[in-house]
Amino acid sequence: MAAPVAERKPLPTGTAGGGALRLGVAGLGTVGCGLLAILQRNADLIAARAGRPLQVTAVSVRQRRKKRPLDPGPVRWHANPVDLARDPEVDVVVELIGGASGPARDLCLAALKAGKPVVTANKAMLAEHGGLLARQAASSGTVLAYEAAVAGAIPVIKTLREGLAGNRVHRLYGILNGTCNYILTTMEQTGRDFADVLAEAQRLGYAEADPSFDVDGIDAAHKLAILASLAFGSIIDFRKVHVEGISRVSAADIAMASELGYRIKLLGLAQMEQGGLVQRVHPCLVPLDTPIAHVDGVYNAVVTESCAAGRILLEGRGAGAEPTASAVAADLIDIAAGRFAPVFGVPGRHLARLRPGSMRDHVGCYYVRLQVHDQPGVIADISAILKRNGISIESLLQHGRAVDDERGVPVVMTTHEAREASMDKALGAIARLASVLDRPHAIRIEKLNEAEEG
Ligand code: NDP
Ligand code: HSE
């Protein structure tokens, strides 16, 4: 028999500020201070839309004395964030600390157990522990809201969960990491190097506390796992996402891609393929005539393709203080106004454990960059290997001649559709050729034609 779903408990009307909704905010970093700024600047408008004022009554940070761009005013300071869950003057807990486990998760679980709604921007925690937190929210009859966790300011959670509720989604994909998009765009537009642009993204507050989460694709994978669960009604399963980051993408790849009529983007894609759910995050060459190729800088974009609505493209700022806090504020207004939806769109018992699709069976086109000795027969050897594996070349580029044969010369080719397993086998054999100097670098090409139902 299905487990009963608790009724949602009414929110307390609060005592402070004449019926204000009292907020306990954990974390006053980039997003926390962005939230304070919005709540202070738009207080009247927010109160009108929420039906009551929103008031920060308590906060928790790691270092209370740290200089911050904004002062939270007369609030209670808790050294231990979990105390926000126990504070009788906190109606709603806002978790903006970060980290999949540790204090963030302890605080959210404690608040949900106490029946207090939780608003969070923490995609790592949701990707790792979303099922557990959703079950706790359901059994306590309270709310877990996380619009800010995916694609910053873009209201993609609401779009999938509510706006597209009558649709079957065939495919979704998007640029889900602002830091990577900022790095790739800036490298292309200015020729600056990777490390320099990453440091700038960190200064601007876009990057995660550990920026390897951004550049290695993990942050985008966290977000994709959340979106895939909402879109396909599946139990969230971050471990099943195929993940590759952008650290091997070079200035040469960006220039070659451009010459071939493409841009390089880190995409997250989720689609049913042969009865399995394929979730993948990796750099892609996308054609210059697709809208997503022109989503630049810190902007994110999410494309959904669904049975009734067709294709929808959402674009906006994917990271940064106020864009992210804008989504946190929207969740808080929903809670104050009594609007409520199950965490992953349907009660947990209706979520399915979908079989993960295999990347080895994935069929697509490839860009391959090789560093080879500039000598007769090299291309013939490479072509022979591709032919043996049933892969056909679409185009081949070699500029100039090697000045120094020790370093060789770059050769770039693109292929027609091939099975990933065949491509892996071919690249392994090419790497073993004496004339090939470095490990071949392959990037998938996504043509992004509209998908059919999988
Ligand atoms: P920051 O590192 O800027 O801020 C983190 C805050 O948490 C700081 O105020 C820090 O205190 C506080 N903190 C850390 N540990 C503790 C602890 N043990 N107890 C109490 N407070 C603690 O992070 P962001 O604001 O960038 O990110 C917050 C969350 O939002 C993360 O989950 C992130 O992934 C997510 N997010 C961030 C976006 C962005 O653009 N930055 C966009 C979308 C989501 P102190 O200031 O004293 O060090
Ligand atoms: N580090 C993340 C990004 C923050 O760059 O997209 C927004 O989730």
Coordinates of C-alpha atoms and ligand atoms in Angstrom, one line a residue:
M1 CA 0.0 0.0 0.0
A2 CA 1.3 3.5 -0.8
A3 CA 2.5 5.5 2.1
P4 CA 0.2 8.3 3.2
V5 CA 1.2 11.8 2.2
A6 CA 0.9 14.3 5.0
E7 CA -1.3 17.3 4.7
R8 CA 0.7 20.6 4.4
K9 CA 0.7 22.3 7.7
P10 CA -0.5 25.9 7.8
L11 CA 2.3 28.4 8.3
P12 CA 2.4 30.3 11.6
T13 CA 1.4 33.9 11.2
G14 CA 4.4 35.1 13.1
T15 CA 4.8 37.6 15.8
A16 CA 7.4 40.0 14.5
G17 CA 6.5 42.9 12.2
G18 CA 2.7 42.4 12.4
G19 CA 2.2 39.0 10.7
A20 CA 5.5 39.1 8.9
L21 CA 6.9 35.8 7.6
R22 CA 10.1 35.4 9.7
L23 CA 13.2 34.2 7.9
G24 CA 16.2 32.5 9.3
V25 CA 19.0 32.8 6.7
A26 CA 22.1 30.5 6.8
G27 CA 24.9 32.0 4.8
L28 CA 25.5 35.7 4.0
G29 CA 27.9 35.2 1.1
T30 CA 27.3 36.0 -2.6
V31 CA 23.7 34.7 -2.6
G32 CA 22.8 35.5 1.0
C33 CA 23.8 39.2 0.6
G34 CA 22.0 39.3 -2.8
L35 CA 18.9 38.1 -1.0
L36 CA 19.2 40.8 1.7
A37 CA 19.6 43.5 -1.0
I38 CA 16.4 42.4 -2.8
L39 CA 14.4 42.0 0.4
Q40 CA 15.5 45.5 1.5
R41 CA 15.1 47.3 -1.8
N42 CA 11.8 45.7 -2.9
A43 CA 10.2 45.3 0.6
D44 CA 6.9 46.9 -0.3
L45 CA 6.4 45.2 -3.6
I46 CA 7.3 41.8 -2.0
A47 CA 4.9 42.3 0.9
A48 CA 2.1 43.1 -1.5
R49 CA 2.8 40.0 -3.6
A50 CA 3.4 37.8 -0.7
G51 CA 0.4 39.1 1.2
R52 CA 2.6 39.9 4.2
P53 CA 6.1 41.3 4.8
L54 CA 9.2 39.1 4.7
Q55 CA 11.5 39.8 7.6
V56 CA 14.9 38.3 8.3
T57 CA 14.9 37.6 12.1
A58 CA 17.9 35.4 12.4
V59 CA 21.1 34.5 10.5
S60 CA 24.0 32.2 10.7
V61 CA 27.5 32.7 9.2
R62 CA 30.9 31.2 9.7
Q63 CA 32.7 34.5 10.7
R64 CA 30.4 37.0 12.2
R65 CA 33.0 39.8 12.0
K66 CA 33.6 39.5 8.3
K67 CA 33.0 42.7 6.3
R68 CA 29.9 42.3 4.1
P69 CA 28.3 44.5 1.5
L70 CA 25.1 44.7 3.6
D71 CA 24.1 44.7 7.2
P72 CA 21.2 42.3 8.1
G73 CA 20.0 44.8 10.8
P74 CA 18.8 43.7 14.2
V75 CA 18.8 39.9 13.9
R76 CA 19.7 37.0 16.1
W77 CA 23.1 35.5 15.2
H78 CA 23.4 31.7 15.6
A79 CA 26.9 30.2 15.6
N80 CA 25.4 26.9 14.7
P81 CA 23.2 27.1 11.6
V82 CA 21.1 24.1 12.9
D83 CA 19.8 26.4 15.7
L84 CA 17.8 28.3 13.0
A85 CA 15.6 25.2 12.8
R86 CA 14.9 25.4 16.5
D87 CA 14.5 29.2 16.7
P88 CA 10.9 30.0 17.7
E89 CA 11.2 33.3 15.8
V90 CA 12.0 31.6 12.5
D91 CA 9.1 30.4 10.3
V92 CA 11.1 29.6 7.2
V93 CA 14.7 28.5 6.9
V94 CA 16.8 29.8 3.9
E95 CA 19.9 27.6 3.4
L96 CA 22.6 29.5 1.4
I97 CA 25.7 27.8 2.9
G98 CA 26.4 25.2 0.2
G99 CA 28.0 21.7 0.3
A100 CA 26.1 18.5 -0.3
S101 CA 26.3 17.3 3.3
G102 CA 27.6 18.8 6.5
P103 CA 25.9 21.8 8.1
A104 CA 23.7 22.6 5.0
R105 CA 22.1 19.1 5.0
D106 CA 21.8 19.0 8.8
L107 CA 20.0 22.3 8.9
C108 CA 17.6 21.4 6.1
L109 CA 16.7 18.1 7.6
A110 CA 16.3 19.6 11.1
A111 CA 14.0 22.4 9.7
L112 CA 11.9 20.0 7.7
K113 CA 11.6 17.6 10.7
A114 CA 10.4 20.6 12.7
G115 CA 7.8 21.3 10.0
K116 CA 9.5 24.5 8.8
P117 CA 9.6 25.2 5.1
V118 CA 13.0 25.3 3.6
V119 CA 14.3 27.4 0.6
T120 CA 17.7 26.5 -0.7
A121 CA 20.0 27.2 -3.7
N122 CA 22.0 24.1 -3.0
K123 CA 22.0 21.8 -6.1
A124 CA 24.8 19.6 -4.7
M125 CA 22.7 18.7 -1.7
L126 CA 19.6 18.2 -3.8
A127 CA 21.4 16.0 -6.3
E128 CA 22.9 13.9 -3.6
H129 CA 20.1 13.9 -1.0
G130 CA 17.0 15.2 -2.8
G131 CA 15.1 12.0 -2.3
L132 CA 15.7 11.9 1.5
L133 CA 14.8 15.6 1.8
A134 CA 11.7 15.3 -0.3
R135 CA 10.5 12.4 1.8
Q136 CA 11.1 14.4 5.0
A137 CA 9.2 17.4 3.5
A138 CA 6.3 15.2 2.5
S139 CA 6.1 13.4 5.9
S140 CA 6.2 16.7 7.8
G141 CA 3.7 18.2 5.4
T142 CA 6.0 21.1 4.6
V143 CA 7.7 22.7 1.7
L144 CA 11.2 22.3 0.1
A145 CA 11.7 25.0 -2.5
Y146 CA 14.8 25.3 -4.7
E147 CA 14.2 27.5 -7.8
A148 CA 17.6 29.1 -7.3
A149 CA 19.4 25.7 -7.4
V150 CA 19.2 25.5 -11.2
A151 CA 20.1 28.1 -13.8
G152 CA 20.2 31.1 -11.4
A153 CA 17.5 33.6 -12.3
I154 CA 15.7 31.4 -14.9
P155 CA 12.4 30.1 -13.5
V156 CA 13.0 26.6 -14.9
I157 CA 11.8 24.6 -11.9
K158 CA 8.4 26.3 -12.0
T159 CA 8.3 25.9 -15.8
L160 CA 8.9 22.2 -15.7
R161 CA 6.9 21.4 -12.6
E162 CA 3.9 23.7 -13.2
G163 CA 4.0 25.4 -16.6
L164 CA 4.6 22.1 -18.6
A165 CA 2.7 19.8 -16.2
G166 CA 0.4 18.7 -19.0
N167 CA 3.2 17.7 -21.3
R168 CA 5.4 14.6 -21.8
V169 CA 9.0 15.9 -22.2
H170 CA 11.0 14.3 -25.0
R171 CA 14.3 16.0 -24.3
L172 CA 15.8 18.8 -22.3
Y173 CA 19.2 20.4 -22.7
G174 CA 20.9 23.5 -21.7
I175 CA 23.9 25.6 -20.6
L176 CA 23.7 25.0 -16.9
N177 CA 26.9 26.4 -15.5
G178 CA 27.6 30.1 -15.7
T179 CA 31.3 29.8 -14.8
C180 CA 32.0 27.5 -17.7
N181 CA 30.0 29.5 -20.1
Y182 CA 31.8 32.6 -19.0
I183 CA 35.2 30.9 -19.4
L184 CA 34.4 29.6 -22.9
T185 CA 32.9 32.8 -24.1
T186 CA 35.7 35.0 -22.7
M187 CA 38.4 32.7 -24.1
E188 CA 36.8 33.0 -27.5
Q189 CA 36.2 36.7 -27.5
T190 CA 39.4 37.9 -25.9
G191 CA 41.9 35.1 -26.4
R192 CA 42.7 35.1 -22.6
D193 CA 43.8 31.9 -21.0
F194 CA 41.7 29.5 -19.0
A195 CA 43.2 30.0 -15.5
D196 CA 43.0 33.8 -15.8
V197 CA 39.3 33.8 -16.8
L198 CA 38.4 31.2 -14.1
A199 CA 40.0 33.5 -11.5
E200 CA 37.8 36.4 -12.8
A201 CA 34.7 34.2 -12.6
Q202 CA 35.6 33.5 -8.9
R203 CA 36.0 37.2 -8.2
L204 CA 32.6 37.9 -9.7
G205 CA 31.0 35.3 -7.3
Y206 CA 30.0 32.9 -10.1
A207 CA 32.1 29.9 -9.2
E208 CA 31.5 27.3 -6.5
A209 CA 33.6 27.3 -3.3
D210 CA 35.6 24.5 -5.0
P211 CA 35.7 25.6 -8.7
S212 CA 36.6 22.1 -9.9
F213 CA 32.9 21.5 -9.4
D214 CA 32.3 24.0 -12.2
V215 CA 35.1 23.2 -14.6
D216 CA 34.8 19.4 -14.2
G217 CA 31.1 19.5 -15.1
I218 CA 29.9 18.3 -11.7
D219 CA 27.8 21.4 -10.9
A220 CA 26.1 21.1 -14.3
A221 CA 25.5 17.4 -13.6
H222 CA 23.9 18.2 -10.2
K223 CA 21.5 20.6 -12.0
L224 CA 20.8 18.2 -14.8
A225 CA 19.9 15.4 -12.4
I226 CA 17.3 17.8 -10.8
L227 CA 15.8 18.8 -14.1
A228 CA 15.7 15.2 -15.4
S229 CA 13.8 14.1 -12.3
L230 CA 11.2 16.8 -12.8
A231 CA 11.0 16.3 -16.6
F232 CA 10.9 12.5 -16.7
G233 CA 9.2 11.8 -13.3
S234 CA 12.3 9.8 -12.3
I235 CA 13.9 9.3 -8.9
I236 CA 16.8 11.7 -8.8
D237 CA 20.0 9.8 -9.6
F238 CA 23.1 12.0 -10.0
R239 CA 25.4 9.0 -10.1
K240 CA 24.0 8.0 -13.4
V241 CA 25.0 11.3 -15.2
H242 CA 27.8 10.9 -17.6
V243 CA 30.1 13.9 -16.8
E244 CA 33.0 15.5 -18.6
G245 CA 34.3 19.0 -17.9
I246 CA 35.9 21.7 -20.0
S247 CA 39.5 21.6 -18.9
R248 CA 40.7 19.9 -22.1
V249 CA 39.0 22.4 -24.3
S250 CA 41.8 24.6 -25.7
A251 CA 42.0 27.9 -27.5
A252 CA 42.8 25.9 -30.7
D253 CA 39.6 23.9 -30.3
I254 CA 37.5 27.1 -29.9
A255 CA 39.1 28.6 -33.1
M256 CA 38.8 25.4 -35.1
A257 CA 35.1 25.0 -34.1
S258 CA 34.4 28.5 -35.2
E259 CA 36.1 27.9 -38.5
L260 CA 33.8 24.8 -38.9
G261 CA 30.7 26.8 -38.1
Y262 CA 30.3 25.9 -34.5
R263 CA 30.7 27.2 -30.9
I264 CA 31.8 25.1 -28.0
K265 CA 29.4 25.0 -25.0
L266 CA 29.2 22.8 -22.0
L267 CA 25.8 21.3 -22.3
G268 CA 23.7 19.1 -20.0
L269 CA 21.3 16.9 -22.0
A270 CA 18.6 14.4 -20.8
Q271 CA 16.6 12.2 -23.1
M272 CA 14.9 8.8 -23.2
E273 CA 17.0 6.7 -25.7
Q274 CA 15.9 3.1 -26.3
G275 CA 13.9 2.9 -23.2
G276 CA 16.7 4.2 -20.9
L277 CA 17.2 7.7 -19.5
V278 CA 20.5 9.2 -20.8
Q279 CA 21.8 12.1 -18.7
R280 CA 25.0 13.6 -20.0
V281 CA 27.1 16.7 -19.3
H282 CA 30.1 17.4 -21.6
P283 CA 31.5 20.0 -24.0
C284 CA 29.7 20.1 -27.3
L285 CA 30.1 21.8 -30.7
V286 CA 26.8 23.4 -31.4
P287 CA 26.0 24.9 -34.8
L288 CA 26.3 28.7 -35.0
D289 CA 22.7 28.9 -36.4
T290 CA 21.2 27.6 -33.1
P291 CA 20.0 30.1 -30.5
I292 CA 22.0 28.3 -27.8
A293 CA 25.3 29.0 -29.6
H294 CA 24.7 32.7 -28.8
V295 CA 24.0 32.4 -25.1
D296 CA 27.2 34.0 -23.8
G297 CA 29.0 34.9 -20.6
V298 CA 27.4 34.0 -17.4
Y299 CA 24.1 33.4 -19.1
N300 CA 22.4 30.0 -18.9
A301 CA 19.7 28.6 -21.2
V302 CA 17.4 25.6 -20.9
V303 CA 15.5 24.1 -23.9
T304 CA 12.6 21.8 -23.3
E305 CA 11.0 19.8 -26.1
S306 CA 7.6 18.3 -25.1
C307 CA 4.6 16.8 -26.8
A308 CA 2.1 19.6 -26.6
A309 CA 4.2 22.8 -26.0
G310 CA 6.9 21.9 -28.5
R311 CA 10.2 23.7 -28.1
I312 CA 10.7 26.3 -25.3
L313 CA 13.9 28.2 -24.8
L314 CA 14.5 30.0 -21.5
E315 CA 17.5 32.2 -21.1
G316 CA 18.9 34.4 -18.3
R317 CA 21.7 34.9 -15.9
G318 CA 22.8 31.6 -14.4
A319 CA 24.9 32.8 -11.5
G320 CA 25.7 35.8 -9.4
A321 CA 24.3 37.5 -6.3
E322 CA 21.0 39.1 -7.3
P323 CA 20.0 36.8 -10.2
T324 CA 20.2 33.8 -7.9
A325 CA 18.6 35.6 -5.0
S326 CA 15.8 36.6 -7.3
A327 CA 14.8 33.0 -7.5
V328 CA 15.1 32.6 -3.7
A329 CA 12.8 35.6 -3.2
A330 CA 10.3 34.0 -5.6
D331 CA 10.2 30.8 -3.6
L332 CA 9.7 32.8 -0.4
I333 CA 6.8 34.8 -1.8
D334 CA 5.2 31.5 -2.9
I335 CA 5.5 30.1 0.6
A336 CA 4.1 33.3 2.2
A337 CA 1.2 33.2 -0.3
G338 CA 0.5 29.6 0.4
R339 CA 1.4 28.3 -3.1
F340 CA 2.9 24.8 -2.9
A341 CA 3.9 21.9 -5.1
P342 CA 5.4 18.5 -4.4
V343 CA 9.2 18.7 -4.4
F344 CA 9.8 16.8 -7.7
G345 CA 6.4 17.6 -9.2
V346 CA 4.5 14.5 -8.1
P347 CA 4.3 12.7 -4.7
G348 CA 7.4 10.6 -4.2
R349 CA 5.6 7.3 -4.6
H350 CA 4.9 8.2 -8.3
L351 CA 8.5 8.8 -9.2
A352 CA 10.0 5.9 -11.2
R353 CA 13.4 4.3 -11.1
L354 CA 14.3 4.7 -14.8
R355 CA 16.9 2.4 -16.3
P356 CA 19.9 4.5 -17.2
G357 CA 20.7 4.6 -20.9
S358 CA 24.2 3.6 -22.0
M359 CA 26.6 6.2 -23.4
R360 CA 28.3 3.3 -25.4
D361 CA 25.1 3.0 -27.5
H362 CA 24.8 6.8 -28.0
V363 CA 25.0 7.8 -31.7
G364 CA 26.3 11.2 -32.7
C365 CA 28.8 13.1 -34.7
Y366 CA 32.3 14.0 -33.4
Y367 CA 35.0 16.6 -33.7
V368 CA 38.5 15.1 -33.3
R369 CA 41.7 17.0 -32.8
L370 CA 45.0 15.2 -33.3
Q371 CA 48.6 16.2 -33.0
V372 CA 50.5 14.3 -35.7
H373 CA 53.9 14.1 -37.4
D374 CA 53.7 16.0 -40.7
Q375 CA 54.6 13.1 -42.9
P376 CA 53.2 11.1 -45.8
G377 CA 50.6 8.3 -45.0
V378 CA 49.5 9.7 -41.6
I379 CA 46.0 10.6 -42.8
A380 CA 45.7 7.4 -44.7
D381 CA 46.5 5.4 -41.5
I382 CA 43.9 7.4 -39.5
S383 CA 41.3 7.0 -42.3
A384 CA 41.9 3.2 -42.4
I385 CA 41.2 2.9 -38.7
L386 CA 38.0 5.0 -38.9
K387 CA 36.9 2.9 -41.9
R388 CA 37.5 -0.4 -40.0
N389 CA 35.2 1.0 -37.3
G390 CA 32.4 2.1 -39.7
I391 CA 33.1 5.8 -39.1
S392 CA 33.0 8.2 -42.0
I393 CA 34.8 11.5 -42.1
E394 CA 32.7 14.6 -42.9
S395 CA 35.6 17.2 -43.1
L396 CA 39.3 17.4 -42.5
L397 CA 41.4 20.5 -41.6
Q398 CA 45.1 20.9 -41.5
H399 CA 46.7 24.4 -41.7
G400 CA 50.2 24.9 -42.9
R401 CA 53.2 22.6 -42.2
A402 CA 55.0 21.7 -39.1
V403 CA 57.9 24.0 -38.3
D404 CA 59.2 21.6 -35.7
D405 CA 58.4 18.0 -36.4
E406 CA 59.0 17.1 -32.7
R407 CA 55.8 19.1 -31.9
G408 CA 54.0 18.0 -35.0
V409 CA 51.0 19.7 -36.5
P410 CA 47.3 19.7 -35.5
V411 CA 44.8 17.9 -37.7
V412 CA 41.1 18.3 -37.1
M413 CA 38.3 16.3 -38.5
T414 CA 34.6 15.9 -38.1
T415 CA 32.7 12.7 -38.5
H416 CA 29.2 11.7 -39.6
E417 CA 27.0 9.8 -37.1
A418 CA 28.9 7.0 -35.3
R419 CA 28.2 4.8 -32.3
E420 CA 30.1 6.0 -29.2
A421 CA 31.6 2.5 -28.6
S422 CA 33.0 2.5 -32.2
M423 CA 34.4 6.0 -31.8
D424 CA 36.2 5.0 -28.5
K425 CA 37.7 1.9 -30.2
A426 CA 38.9 4.0 -33.2
L427 CA 40.4 6.7 -31.0
G428 CA 42.2 4.1 -28.9
A429 CA 43.7 2.6 -32.1
I430 CA 44.6 6.1 -33.5
A431 CA 46.3 7.0 -30.2
R432 CA 48.6 3.9 -30.7
L433 CA 49.9 5.0 -34.1
A434 CA 53.5 6.1 -33.9
S435 CA 52.7 9.2 -36.0
V436 CA 50.2 10.4 -33.4
L437 CA 51.9 12.5 -30.7
D438 CA 49.1 13.2 -28.1
R439 CA 46.0 11.5 -26.9
P440 CA 43.3 12.4 -29.5
H441 CA 40.8 15.0 -28.2
A442 CA 37.2 14.3 -29.3
I443 CA 34.3 16.6 -28.6
R444 CA 30.7 15.5 -29.5
I445 CA 28.8 17.6 -32.0
E446 CA 25.2 18.2 -31.2
K447 CA 23.1 19.3 -34.2
L448 CA 20.2 20.0 -31.9
N449 CA 17.5 19.2 -34.4
E450 CA 14.2 18.8 -32.6
A451 CA 14.0 15.3 -30.9
E452 CA 11.2 12.8 -31.3
E453 CA 9.7 11.0 -28.3
G454 CA 12.3 8.4 -27.1
Ligands
NDP1 P1 29.5 31.8 -0.5 O1 30.7 31.0 -0.3 O2 29.6 33.2 -1.1 O3 28.7 32.0 0.9 C1 28.6 30.9 1.8 C2 28.1 31.5 3.1 O4 27.9 30.4 4.0 C3 29.0 32.4 3.8 O5 28.3 33.5 4.3 C4 29.6 31.6 4.9 O6 30.0 32.3 6.1 C5 28.5 30.7 5.2 N1 28.9 29.5 5.9 C6 29.8 28.6 5.5 N2 29.9 27.5 6.4 C7 29.0 27.8 7.4 C8 28.7 27.2 8.6 N3 29.2 26.0 9.0 N4 27.7 27.8 9.4 C9 27.2 29.0 9.0 N5 27.5 29.6 7.9 C10 28.4 29.1 7.1 O7 28.5 30.9 -1.3 P2 27.4 31.4 -2.4 O8 26.6 32.4 -1.8 O9 28.1 31.6 -3.7 O10 26.6 30.0 -2.5 C11 25.6 29.6 -1.6 C12 24.8 28.5 -2.2 O11 24.1 28.9 -3.3 C13 25.6 27.2 -2.6 O12 24.8 26.1 -2.4 C14 25.8 27.5 -4.1 O13 26.0 26.3 -4.8 C15 24.5 28.1 -4.4 N6 24.4 28.9 -5.6 C16 25.3 29.9 -5.8 C17 25.3 30.7 -6.9 C18 26.2 31.8 -7.2 O14 26.1 32.4 -8.2 N7 27.2 32.1 -6.3 C19 24.2 30.5 -7.9 C20 23.3 29.4 -7.6 C21 23.4 28.7 -6.5 P3 31.1 33.5 6.0 O15 30.6 34.5 5.1 O16 31.2 33.9 7.4 O17 32.3 32.8 5.5
HSE2 N1 28.8 28.0 -9.9 C1 27.6 28.0 -10.5 C2 27.7 28.4 -11.9 C3 26.7 28.9 -9.7 O1 28.7 28.9 -12.3 O2 26.7 28.2 -12.7 C4 25.2 28.9 -10.2 O3 24.6 27.7 -9.9

